[in-house]
Amino acid sequence: MVERAGFEQLEQRERRGRFVTVNAAREVNAGPRTRRALRQGEQRAARDRAEGLDAEAGGAARGLEARGQRGRVDHGGFDRLGGIHGMCFRSGRVALSILFLPSLSPFMSNVRVRFAPSPTGFFHIGSARTALFNWLYARHTGGTFVLRIEDTDKERNSEQFLNVIYDSLTWLGLNWDEGPQVGACGGGAHGPYRQSERADIYQAYLKKLLDAGRAYEKDGAIWFKLLGERHEVYDEHRKKTVTKVKNAPALIDDRIRGRVERVEDEDFVIFRSDGNPVFHFVNVVDDIAMAITHVIRGEDHLSNTSKHVELFQAFGAPVPQFAHIPLILKQNGPGKMSKRDQGALIEEYQRRGYLPEALVNFLSLLGWNPGDDREKMPLEEIIRLFDLPGVNQSNARFDDKKLAHVNMAYLLAQPADRFVALARDYFQRTQPGSPALAAAPECFREVMLLAQPKIKGLEELPAYTGYLFAEDYPVDAKVREKVLAKGDPKARLGELAAALPGFDFSSDTTIEEGIKALAAKNALGFGDYQSVARLAVSGINVGPSITGLFRVLGRERVLARFGRFLTTIT
RNA sequence: GUCCCCAUCGUCUAGCCCGGUCAGGACACCACCCUUUCACGGUGAGAACCGGGGUUCGAAUCCCCGUGGGGACGCCA
């Protein structure tokens, strides 16, 4: 079975291999879907080669995976400490395992990517994802992730704004190999990494353009000079006459869009009249000076790229590989997500107690997917699978419901100690005066573990657990009315109170047995006692299991709460 | 207005390269089950190939044209 499947795949692969050049030649006319499929096919083949797999083994493994037999296919991952990369699979009576040395490519990569934010005081979802994709690509390839601060606009800078960037990246776990020195990150041979400190470099590069006759002064600013015939034309949109240049289109080799042509047909400013360089210039100069090999950024920069290509060429520098990733669209209404939009800021998720690893997982899936149905994945797995061909070309709409779901899944999966620590941290940050923090650590722990499987996010914790730490909890009037309307809750509570001293409070199970025995004795159900007891000890009708509540509160407090509640019933 | 990018359920997406599938998964929504409330979990339902041409025995898939969405057009980044 296995050999057969593998054999078929091999034949197709060989055939495809021969057609690759044909397809590449056709690519100019191919639609986006075709282009992506082409890239993905090449990616698969490349991954097989990089992992040292021959086409047969790779094909057979994928064949098994495609038929939903992943449980029997076991990929080893790269072990960066020099372990063996292996793989084995089995189908029916045939078993096969392959062990091989990891390819050297991940260790010898010269991939250099950069994340180049501007310190505007905001760090939003879109920036975070751009940073993440760059970081993932660097980690996947064993390359270098550079952080560069684009602060050429003096109007908008401050030290405080820089911290927003550092804090957010650090919180997300996106450590940088080169960049401003902060904590354990930063340093590097291509510094300084703040553009405001690189003026001399920009002057040197400007001189190159000036000497080559590719820049000139006008109105106190310095302009980049395109090559070609000039003519005046009236621009309808800008309502003014502009000088157009008859220029050849710039070729943009984009790893996600394919081959894009765009004509840059107007000279543009590279130094403002105040003497400061502008974005297009510093961006290109720094990419050259920092030896950036792959420019991964939002698609909103695609139109700028023709300017950048012109500059790279004017400097005689190699043009990097571009990868313009799709934008994140706002949840409601038209347009891309911006700082103003609901849920746009990273610090908001930080504040609300979202798990950074959950946010990273969610963000990685916005515009990229591993090629199968997997969604919740450990970071190492995302790194292993992430690659540019897997990135979509269409924009993605942000969905906070799905993010909340992913976050809940992560919260649910936390080990007890970590969850309690997260909860404590959340309370300390948002409810410094809370009785929860004043409670004994053991008590705090028990309560939080009671809540862990029930809540959707840490932010629900204070409201969800408040009554467990204080005796002055409110009783919800509507709930009270509803619960008291059915049966004889007063009698049930009395019976339970009378039976409670005989209960074994050592575990949920023993408490449950106690209640069940009482219910059986009176020919009633568990629920007849549960609902009124819950109302009495919590004031509401939702929450952790009643047995857990009893256990954590302890017999005395439960009885006291019963007693107090009984006095309010006529 | 000009230029560039994009198009599968309400949303994120698989499938597209290599044409033949009940067009698969997840979130959300609904129903049922589990149950001790609320969640979680389980089962199920509803839900999509933007339109029109072309190629083909056959098109979500290949080609063209529309339409729609997004982006860019600053001495912002």
Short mmCIF file of N, CA and C (backbone and C1' of nucleotides) in Angstrom, two decimals, chain A residues 454 464 530-531 534 541-546, chain B residues 35-38:
data_model
loop_
_atom_site.label_atom_id
_atom_site.label_comp_id
_atom_site.label_asym_id
_atom_site.label_seq_id
_atom_site.Cartn_x
_atom_site.Cartn_y
_atom_site.Cartn_z
N LYS A 454 -14.17 26.68 33.81
CA LYS A 454 -15.47 27.27 33.56
C LYS A 454 -15.43 28.59 32.81
N TYR A 464 -16.55 36.18 38.67
CA TYR A 464 -16.89 34.77 38.80
C TYR A 464 -16.57 34.23 40.18
N GLN A 530 -29.47 21.61 44.92
CA GLN A 530 -28.40 22.36 44.28
C GLN A 530 -28.76 23.82 44.03
N SER A 531 -29.94 24.04 43.45
CA SER A 531 -30.24 25.40 43.00
C SER A 531 -30.39 26.37 44.16
N ARG A 534 -27.04 26.93 45.90
CA ARG A 534 -26.19 27.83 45.11
C ARG A 534 -26.61 29.28 45.31
N ASN A 541 -27.08 32.18 39.97
CA ASN A 541 -27.43 30.82 39.56
C ASN A 541 -26.43 30.19 38.59
N VAL A 542 -25.27 30.81 38.47
CA VAL A 542 -24.23 30.19 37.65
C VAL A 542 -22.94 30.11 38.46
N GLY A 543 -22.07 29.19 38.07
CA GLY A 543 -20.81 29.10 38.78
C GLY A 543 -20.25 27.69 38.79
N PRO A 544 -19.23 27.50 39.55
CA PRO A 544 -18.60 26.18 39.67
C PRO A 544 -19.57 25.18 40.28
N SER A 545 -19.16 23.93 40.30
CA SER A 545 -20.03 22.90 40.87
C SER A 545 -20.34 23.23 42.33
N ILE A 546 -21.54 22.87 42.76
CA ILE A 546 -21.95 23.18 44.13
C ILE A 546 -21.06 22.45 45.13
P U B 35 -25.80 12.07 32.47
"O5'" U B 35 -25.58 13.37 33.34
"C5'" U B 35 -24.31 13.65 33.92
"C4'" U B 35 -24.24 15.10 34.28
"C3'" U B 35 -25.39 15.61 35.15
"O3'" U B 35 -25.18 15.29 36.51
"C1'" U B 35 -24.97 17.13 33.35
P U B 36 -26.44 15.19 37.47
"O5'" U B 36 -26.64 16.71 37.86
"C5'" U B 36 -27.88 17.20 38.37
"C4'" U B 36 -27.70 18.68 38.57
"C3'" U B 36 -26.97 19.31 37.40
"O3'" U B 36 -27.52 20.57 37.09
"C1'" U B 36 -25.72 19.61 39.40
P U B 37 -27.64 20.86 35.53
"O5'" U B 37 -27.63 22.45 35.52
"C5'" U B 37 -28.70 23.18 36.12
"C4'" U B 37 -28.23 24.55 36.47
"C3'" U B 37 -27.38 25.22 35.40
"O3'" U B 37 -28.19 25.81 34.39
"C1'" U B 37 -26.37 25.49 37.51
P C B 38 -27.73 25.67 32.87
"O5'" C B 38 -26.42 26.57 32.83
"C5'" C B 38 -26.47 27.95 33.17
"C4'" C B 38 -25.07 28.49 33.23
"C3'" C B 38 -24.21 28.13 32.03
"O3'" C B 38 -24.46 29.00 30.95
"C1'" C B 38 -23.00 27.74 34.03
#
